[in-house]
Every structure is written in C-alpha cells, then in structure tokens.
PDB file of C-alpha atoms in Angstrom:
ATOM      1  CA  MET A  18     -60.502 -30.622   2.214  1.00  0.00           C
ATOM      2  CA  PHE A  19     -60.484 -27.939   4.912  1.00  0.00           C
ATOM      3  CA  ILE A  20     -56.793 -27.255   4.243  1.00  0.00           C
ATOM      4  CA  THR A  21     -57.540 -26.810   0.543  1.00  0.00           C
ATOM      5  CA  CYS A  22     -60.432 -24.419   1.204  1.00  0.00           C
ATOM      6  CA  GLY A  23     -58.334 -22.403   3.618  1.00  0.00           C
ATOM      7  CA  HIS A  24     -55.582 -22.110   1.031  1.00  0.00           C
ATOM      8  CA  ILE A  25     -58.065 -21.121  -1.687  1.00  0.00           C
ATOM      9  CA  GLY A  26     -59.611 -18.459   0.517  1.00  0.00           C
ATOM     10  CA  TYR A  27     -56.162 -17.096   1.337  1.00  0.00           C
ATOM     11  CA  THR A  28     -54.799 -16.984  -2.215  1.00  0.00           C
ATOM     12  CA  MET A  29     -57.835 -16.055  -4.308  1.00  0.00           C
ATOM     13  CA  LYS A  30     -58.177 -12.636  -5.940  1.00  0.00           C
ATOM     14  CA  ARG A  31     -60.858 -11.156  -3.730  1.00  0.00           C
ATOM     15  CA  ARG A  32     -61.755  -8.236  -6.005  1.00  0.00           C
ATOM     16  CA  HIS A  33     -62.771 -10.518  -8.857  1.00  0.00           C
ATOM     17  CA  PHE A  34     -64.598 -12.774  -6.407  1.00  0.00           C
ATOM     18  CA  PHE A  35     -66.725  -9.989  -4.930  1.00  0.00           C
ATOM     19  CA  ASP A  36     -67.294  -8.289  -8.292  1.00  0.00           C
ATOM     20  CA  ASN A  37     -69.064 -11.454  -9.445  1.00  0.00           C
ATOM     21  CA  LEU A  38     -70.546 -12.384  -6.071  1.00  0.00           C
ATOM     22  CA  THR A  39     -74.186 -12.300  -7.235  1.00  0.00           C
ATOM     23  CA  SER A  40     -73.569 -14.713 -10.097  1.00  0.00           C
ATOM     24  CA  ILE A  41     -71.329 -16.897  -7.956  1.00  0.00           C
ATOM     25  CA  LEU A  42     -73.932 -17.214  -5.196  1.00  0.00           C
ATOM     26  CA  MET A  43     -76.688 -17.924  -7.708  1.00  0.00           C
ATOM     27  CA  PHE A  44     -74.738 -20.763  -9.300  1.00  0.00           C
ATOM     28  CA  ALA A  45     -73.318 -22.069  -6.024  1.00  0.00           C
ATOM     29  CA  ILE A  46     -76.527 -22.059  -3.975  1.00  0.00           C
ATOM     30  CA  LEU A  47     -79.376 -22.245  -6.473  1.00  0.00           C
ATOM     31  CA  GLY A  48     -77.451 -24.333  -8.993  1.00  0.00           C
ATOM     32  CA  THR A  49     -76.262 -26.846  -6.410  1.00  0.00           C
ATOM     33  CA  PHE A  50     -79.755 -27.087  -4.917  1.00  0.00           C
ATOM     34  CA  ILE A  51     -81.345 -27.700  -8.327  1.00  0.00           C
ATOM     35  CA  SER A  52     -78.711 -30.315  -9.129  1.00  0.00           C
ATOM     36  CA  ALA A  53     -79.290 -32.109  -5.824  1.00  0.00           C
ATOM     37  CA  VAL A  54     -83.074 -32.097  -6.234  1.00  0.00           C
ATOM     38  CA  VAL A  55     -82.984 -33.244  -9.870  1.00  0.00           C
ATOM     39  CA  VAL A  56     -80.522 -36.069  -9.191  1.00  0.00           C
ATOM     40  CA  GLY A  57     -82.272 -37.098  -5.983  1.00  0.00           C
ATOM     41  CA  GLY A  58     -85.723 -36.920  -7.560  1.00  0.00           C
ATOM     42  CA  PHE A  59     -84.635 -38.925 -10.592  1.00  0.00           C
ATOM     43  CA  LEU A  60     -83.055 -41.568  -8.360  1.00  0.00           C
ATOM     44  CA  TYR A  61     -86.245 -41.766  -6.297  1.00  0.00           C
ATOM     45  CA  LEU A  62     -88.303 -42.119  -9.494  1.00  0.00           C
ATOM     46  CA  LEU A  63     -86.097 -44.952 -10.754  1.00  0.00           C
ATOM     47  CA  GLY A  64     -86.503 -46.730  -7.435  1.00  0.00           C
ATOM     48  CA  SER A  65     -90.279 -46.264  -7.513  1.00  0.00           C
ATOM     49  CA  ILE A  66     -90.610 -47.984 -10.894  1.00  0.00           C
ATOM     50  CA  GLY A  67     -88.220 -50.777  -9.965  1.00  0.00           C
ATOM     51  CA  LEU A  68     -85.239 -49.798 -12.103  1.00  0.00           C
ATOM     52  CA  SER A  69     -83.016 -49.007  -9.146  1.00  0.00           C
ATOM     53  CA  LEU A  70     -82.678 -49.616  -5.434  1.00  0.00           C
ATOM     54  CA  GLN A  71     -85.697 -48.065  -3.785  1.00  0.00           C
ATOM     55  CA  MET A  72     -84.731 -45.571  -1.101  1.00  0.00           C
ATOM     56  CA  PRO A  73     -86.626 -42.934   0.876  1.00  0.00           C
ATOM     57  CA  LEU A  74     -86.794 -39.515  -0.748  1.00  0.00           C
ATOM     58  CA  ALA A  75     -84.620 -37.941   1.948  1.00  0.00           C
ATOM     59  CA  GLU A  76     -81.830 -40.436   1.269  1.00  0.00           C
ATOM     60  CA  CYS A  77     -82.086 -39.821  -2.474  1.00  0.00           C
ATOM     61  CA  LEU A  78     -81.842 -36.063  -1.947  1.00  0.00           C
ATOM     62  CA  ALA A  79     -78.879 -36.526   0.387  1.00  0.00           C
ATOM     63  CA  PHE A  80     -77.171 -38.584  -2.309  1.00  0.00           C
ATOM     64  CA  GLY A  81     -77.997 -35.894  -4.864  1.00  0.00           C
ATOM     65  CA  ALA A  82     -76.390 -33.259  -2.652  1.00  0.00           C
ATOM     66  CA  LEU A  83     -73.376 -35.491  -2.117  1.00  0.00           C
ATOM     67  CA  ILE A  84     -72.552 -35.815  -5.812  1.00  0.00           C
ATOM     68  CA  SER A  85     -73.443 -32.227  -6.704  1.00  0.00           C
ATOM     69  CA  SER A  86     -69.994 -31.169  -5.590  1.00  0.00           C
ATOM     70  CA  THR A  87     -68.011 -30.806  -8.804  1.00  0.00           C
ATOM     71  CA  ASP A  88     -64.372 -30.097  -9.594  1.00  0.00           C
ATOM     72  CA  PRO A  89     -64.179 -27.970 -12.775  1.00  0.00           C
ATOM     73  CA  VAL A  90     -60.426 -28.305 -13.349  1.00  0.00           C
ATOM     74  CA  THR A  91     -60.721 -28.767 -17.118  1.00  0.00           C
ATOM     75  CA  THR A  92     -63.296 -25.991 -17.424  1.00  0.00           C
ATOM     76  CA  LEU A  93     -61.092 -23.565 -15.525  1.00  0.00           C
ATOM     77  CA  ALA A  94     -58.174 -24.388 -17.795  1.00  0.00           C
ATOM     78  CA  VAL A  95     -60.286 -23.410 -20.821  1.00  0.00           C
ATOM     79  CA  PHE A  96     -61.613 -20.242 -19.156  1.00  0.00           C
ATOM     80  CA  GLN A  97     -58.203 -19.135 -17.877  1.00  0.00           C
ATOM     81  CA  GLU A  98     -58.130 -15.945 -19.940  1.00  0.00           C
ATOM     82  CA  LEU A  99     -61.866 -15.253 -19.919  1.00  0.00           C
ATOM     83  CA  HIS A 100     -64.055 -13.283 -17.527  1.00  0.00           C
ATOM     84  CA  LEU A 101     -66.058 -16.469 -16.932  1.00  0.00           C
ATOM     85  CA  PHE A 102     -63.043 -17.893 -15.112  1.00  0.00           C
ATOM     86  CA  TYR A 103     -63.804 -15.953 -11.941  1.00  0.00           C
ATOM     87  CA  ILE A 104     -67.467 -16.964 -11.924  1.00  0.00           C
ATOM     88  CA  VAL A 105     -66.697 -20.657 -12.417  1.00  0.00           C
ATOM     89  CA  PHE A 106     -63.817 -20.510  -9.954  1.00  0.00           C
ATOM     90  CA  GLY A 107     -65.917 -18.742  -7.318  1.00  0.00           C
ATOM     91  CA  GLU A 108     -68.744 -21.229  -7.783  1.00  0.00           C
ATOM     92  CA  SER A 109     -66.354 -24.157  -7.460  1.00  0.00           C
ATOM     93  CA  VAL A 110     -64.968 -22.697  -4.227  1.00  0.00           C
ATOM     94  CA  LEU A 111     -68.413 -22.448  -2.610  1.00  0.00           C
ATOM     95  CA  ASN A 112     -69.868 -25.524  -4.282  1.00  0.00           C
ATOM     96  CA  ASP A 113     -68.207 -28.023  -1.938  1.00  0.00           C
ATOM     97  CA  ALA A 114     -69.326 -26.137   1.143  1.00  0.00           C
ATOM     98  CA  ILE A 115     -72.906 -25.713  -0.100  1.00  0.00           C
ATOM     99  CA  SER A 116     -73.094 -29.413  -0.987  1.00  0.00           C
ATOM    100  CA  ILE A 117     -72.007 -30.378   2.516  1.00  0.00           C
ATOM    101  CA  VAL A 118     -74.548 -28.044   4.124  1.00  0.00           C
ATOM    102  CA  LEU A 119     -77.306 -29.360   1.837  1.00  0.00           C
ATOM    103  CA  PHE A 120     -76.306 -32.940   2.600  1.00  0.00           C
ATOM    104  CA  ASN A 121     -76.492 -32.318   6.343  1.00  0.00           C
ATOM    105  CA  THR A 122     -79.880 -30.640   5.901  1.00  0.00           C
ATOM    106  CA  PHE A 123     -81.363 -33.551   3.926  1.00  0.00           C
ATOM    107  CA  VAL A 124     -79.911 -36.107   6.339  1.00  0.00           C
ATOM    108  CA  LYS A 125     -82.020 -34.606   9.123  1.00  0.00           C
ATOM    109  CA  PHE A 126     -85.146 -35.743   7.254  1.00  0.00           C
ATOM    110  CA  ILE A 127     -84.059 -39.384   6.984  1.00  0.00           C
ATOM    111  CA  GLY A 128     -86.472 -41.497   8.991  1.00  0.00           C
ATOM    112  CA  VAL A 129     -89.144 -38.787   9.097  1.00  0.00           C
ATOM    113  CA  THR A 130     -92.417 -40.273   7.870  1.00  0.00           C
ATOM    114  CA  GLU A 131     -94.367 -37.052   7.380  1.00  0.00           C
ATOM    115  CA  VAL A 132     -92.908 -33.770   6.196  1.00  0.00           C
ATOM    116  CA  HIS A 133     -95.013 -30.707   6.943  1.00  0.00           C
ATOM    117  CA  ALA A 134     -94.692 -27.173   5.609  1.00  0.00           C
ATOM    118  CA  HIS A 135     -93.173 -25.921   8.850  1.00  0.00           C
ATOM    119  CA  ALA A 136     -90.504 -28.629   8.637  1.00  0.00           C
ATOM    120  CA  VAL A 137     -89.534 -27.451   5.161  1.00  0.00           C
ATOM    121  CA  SER A 138     -89.467 -23.849   6.382  1.00  0.00           C
ATOM    122  CA  TYR A 139     -87.269 -24.914   9.268  1.00  0.00           C
ATOM    123  CA  ALA A 140     -84.905 -26.686   6.874  1.00  0.00           C
ATOM    124  CA  VAL A 141     -84.606 -23.559   4.712  1.00  0.00           C
ATOM    125  CA  LEU A 142     -83.974 -21.359   7.742  1.00  0.00           C
ATOM    126  CA  ASP A 143     -81.498 -23.899   9.093  1.00  0.00           C
ATOM    127  CA  PHE A 144     -79.640 -23.872   5.782  1.00  0.00           C
ATOM    128  CA  ILE A 145     -79.485 -20.069   5.755  1.00  0.00           C
ATOM    129  CA  GLY A 146     -78.486 -19.996   9.410  1.00  0.00           C
ATOM    130  CA  VAL A 147     -75.652 -22.462   8.873  1.00  0.00           C
ATOM    131  CA  CYS A 148     -74.308 -20.490   5.912  1.00  0.00           C
ATOM    132  CA  VAL A 149     -74.523 -17.096   7.625  1.00  0.00           C
ATOM    133  CA  GLY A 150     -73.231 -18.433  10.933  1.00  0.00           C
ATOM    134  CA  SER A 151     -70.273 -20.112   9.256  1.00  0.00           C
ATOM    135  CA  ILE A 152     -69.358 -16.911   7.432  1.00  0.00           C
ATOM    136  CA  LEU A 153     -69.560 -14.937  10.685  1.00  0.00           C
ATOM    137  CA  VAL A 154     -67.284 -17.433  12.441  1.00  0.00           C
ATOM    138  CA  GLY A 155     -64.715 -17.168   9.662  1.00  0.00           C
ATOM    139  CA  VAL A 156     -64.843 -13.380   9.509  1.00  0.00           C
ATOM    140  CA  THR A 157     -64.664 -13.086  13.303  1.00  0.00           C
ATOM    141  CA  PHE A 158     -61.540 -15.199  13.589  1.00  0.00           C
ATOM    142  CA  GLY A 159     -60.018 -13.443  10.606  1.00  0.00           C
ATOM    143  CA  CYS A 160     -60.445 -10.110  12.378  1.00  0.00           C
ATOM    144  CA  LEU A 161     -59.306 -11.476  15.753  1.00  0.00           C
ATOM    145  CA  SER A 162     -56.131 -12.887  14.223  1.00  0.00           C
ATOM    146  CA  SER A 163     -55.368  -9.505  12.696  1.00  0.00           C
ATOM    147  CA  ILE A 164     -55.830  -7.734  16.026  1.00  0.00           C
ATOM    148  CA  ALA A 165     -53.787 -10.339  17.898  1.00  0.00           C
ATOM    149  CA  LEU A 166     -50.791 -10.201  15.566  1.00  0.00           C
ATOM    150  CA  LYS A 167     -50.943  -6.427  15.498  1.00  0.00           C
ATOM    151  CA  HIS A 168     -50.513  -6.146  19.260  1.00  0.00           C
ATOM    152  CA  VAL A 169     -48.315  -9.186  19.935  1.00  0.00           C
ATOM    153  CA  LYS A 170     -44.743  -8.109  19.272  1.00  0.00           C
ATOM    154  CA  GLY A 171     -41.334  -9.637  19.849  1.00  0.00           C
ATOM    155  CA  LEU A 172     -42.175 -13.144  18.639  1.00  0.00           C
ATOM    156  CA  ALA A 173     -39.603 -15.238  16.834  1.00  0.00           C
ATOM    157  CA  VAL A 174     -40.327 -15.545  13.128  1.00  0.00           C
ATOM    158  CA  MET A 175     -41.115 -19.252  13.372  1.00  0.00           C
ATOM    159  CA  HIS A 176     -43.460 -18.640  16.309  1.00  0.00           C
ATOM    160  CA  GLU A 177     -45.163 -15.842  14.411  1.00  0.00           C
ATOM    161  CA  VAL A 178     -45.741 -17.997  11.342  1.00  0.00           C
ATOM    162  CA  SER A 179     -46.870 -20.946  13.480  1.00  0.00           C
ATOM    163  CA  LEU A 180     -49.384 -18.737  15.273  1.00  0.00           C
ATOM    164  CA  PHE A 181     -50.638 -17.419  11.935  1.00  0.00           C
ATOM    165  CA  VAL A 182     -51.192 -20.930  10.551  1.00  0.00           C
ATOM    166  CA  LEU A 183     -52.745 -22.191  13.785  1.00  0.00           C
ATOM    167  CA  VAL A 184     -55.243 -19.349  14.004  1.00  0.00           C
ATOM    168  CA  ALA A 185     -56.132 -19.871  10.346  1.00  0.00           C
ATOM    169  CA  TYR A 186     -57.608 -23.315  11.066  1.00  0.00           C
ATOM    170  CA  ILE A 187     -59.269 -22.673  14.426  1.00  0.00           C
ATOM    171  CA  PRO A 188     -62.479 -21.414  12.700  1.00  0.00           C
ATOM    172  CA  PHE A 189     -62.939 -24.882  11.204  1.00  0.00           C
ATOM    173  CA  LEU A 190     -62.957 -26.493  14.645  1.00  0.00           C
ATOM    174  CA  VAL A 191     -65.190 -23.834  16.184  1.00  0.00           C
ATOM    175  CA  ALA A 192     -67.708 -24.043  13.343  1.00  0.00           C
ATOM    176  CA  GLU A 193     -67.854 -27.838  13.571  1.00  0.00           C
ATOM    177  CA  VAL A 194     -68.424 -27.682  17.339  1.00  0.00           C
ATOM    178  CA  LEU A 195     -71.270 -25.225  16.740  1.00  0.00           C
ATOM    179  CA  GLU A 196     -72.681 -27.603  14.075  1.00  0.00           C
ATOM    180  CA  LEU A 197     -71.986 -25.087  11.332  1.00  0.00           C
ATOM    181  CA  SER A 198     -69.913 -25.558   8.189  1.00  0.00           C
ATOM    182  CA  GLY A 199     -66.205 -25.599   8.938  1.00  0.00           C
ATOM    183  CA  ILE A 200     -65.454 -25.438   5.211  1.00  0.00           C
ATOM    184  CA  VAL A 201     -67.335 -22.155   4.749  1.00  0.00           C
ATOM    185  CA  ALA A 202     -65.825 -20.727   7.941  1.00  0.00           C
ATOM    186  CA  ILE A 203     -62.239 -21.468   6.997  1.00  0.00           C
ATOM    187  CA  LEU A 204     -62.773 -20.191   3.452  1.00  0.00           C
ATOM    188  CA  PHE A 205     -63.845 -16.747   4.645  1.00  0.00           C
ATOM    189  CA  ALA A 206     -61.277 -16.754   7.436  1.00  0.00           C
ATOM    190  CA  GLY A 207     -58.575 -17.279   4.822  1.00  0.00           C
ATOM    191  CA  MET A 208     -59.921 -14.428   2.706  1.00  0.00           C
ATOM    192  CA  PHE A 209     -59.927 -11.982   5.618  1.00  0.00           C
ATOM    193  CA  MET A 210     -56.564 -13.103   6.962  1.00  0.00           C
ATOM    194  CA  ARG A 211     -54.947 -12.518   3.583  1.00  0.00           C
ATOM    195  CA  HIS A 212     -56.368  -9.006   3.444  1.00  0.00           C
ATOM    196  CA  TYR A 213     -55.834  -7.922   7.063  1.00  0.00           C
ATOM    197  CA  THR A 214     -53.716 -10.329   9.119  1.00  0.00           C
ATOM    198  CA  PHE A 215     -50.952 -10.715   6.545  1.00  0.00           C
ATOM    199  CA  ASN A 216     -50.183  -6.994   6.737  1.00  0.00           C
ATOM    200  CA  ASN A 217     -49.540  -7.303  10.476  1.00  0.00           C
ATOM    201  CA  LEU A 218     -46.820  -9.918  10.066  1.00  0.00           C
ATOM    202  CA  SER A 219     -43.190  -8.919  10.320  1.00  0.00           C
ATOM    203  CA  SER A 220     -41.193  -8.564   7.114  1.00  0.00           C
ATOM    204  CA  ALA A 221     -39.290 -11.773   7.847  1.00  0.00           C
ATOM    205  CA  ALA A 222     -42.522 -13.713   8.409  1.00  0.00           C
ATOM    206  CA  LYS A 223     -44.030 -12.387   5.174  1.00  0.00           C
ATOM    207  CA  ASP A 224     -41.039 -13.685   3.221  1.00  0.00           C
ATOM    208  CA  MET A 225     -41.459 -17.249   4.499  1.00  0.00           C
TER     209      MET A 225
END
C-alpha cells in the first residue's frame, strides 16, 4: 500500500488536488469518520439485540473504520471527464490513510471500561496530531531530498535514481517509528518530490 500511495502522490496533478482541497478534506476526514461511526454503531446495535456477535463499542468502531476505506475505481471511470473526478480521486487518496489513523485511534479504547470527556478530547487531538505530524514528516523529507540532490553532483545515473527512490520511502519508516501515519507521510513526500526534487535530477535520470 505504501508504494501505491507514494506513486499516487508523485504522479497526481497537484493543482487540481489543491484547488479542491476543502471538499477533499471534508469528504476524506468527515465522511470517513461518519461512515466509521455509522457502521460501528449499527454493528454494536445488532450485537446488543442479539442479531450479531456482541462486541465492545470500541471494537465495533475500529471495524467500522477498517471497512470505511473504499476503492472508487468504477466511479472514477465514470467521472473521468468531469470536475468531480478530482474531488473523488483526492478523497480516495486520503481515505485509506484517514481510515488507518481512525482505526489506530479506536483501537486505543479497546479494553477501556469508562470513557470520559477528556479521553475523547485526547483522541481527537491525537488524531489531529497524527495527521499533521505525518504531513510534516512527508514535507520535510520531500524538501530535504530536493536540497540533497541539488548539492550532490557527479553521481552515476543509476546511483542518482536509486537515491531518489530510496529517499522517497524513508518518510514511511520515520513516520511509523514516530507512531504517525506512514501512508500520509509518503503521500505528501511524493507530492513534494515531484514538484521540487525531480527538477534537481540530471537530464539522464529524468529520462529513466
């Protein structure tokens, strides 16, 4: 998955993505959250009345977050020539990452018998912190890779390309070590590397 997200971040049309960023974030964050809560709540309700396996609410919400990650391949094919394409595409790019972050957030409540208001506030802040931190990791490594390739000269073409690919996936590892979202980090790293780092490659490396 992280390879796919890195590739998507690298190849996407950034102008269309950022032009529709408000709508994309609303659907990706709010839409995914609503989907997870509705599915999880409905599953919990079915378990409470004996129509399904009864599970704690936190587990139901984690399951809801897990299946809220959708793949709108057919929808994108229909919207190919429409303005809606970029909104749906942008949402689908962030949807997987948001689902993973939501899942990890809900998992932290499994086994907790009492949930207080401060715990919910902490979960919200943790969710925001993970998202923002992951973006910062991706952007930071995207900028660092651009600076590094700008000042490192005389490399063989294969070494240059290998370094480019290697640096592209380091944000994933760093974000995971920091308990952030590697998927979000590598997505934004790919976007910044396409815009900045690519221009610092040699002509031969760009043609590969």
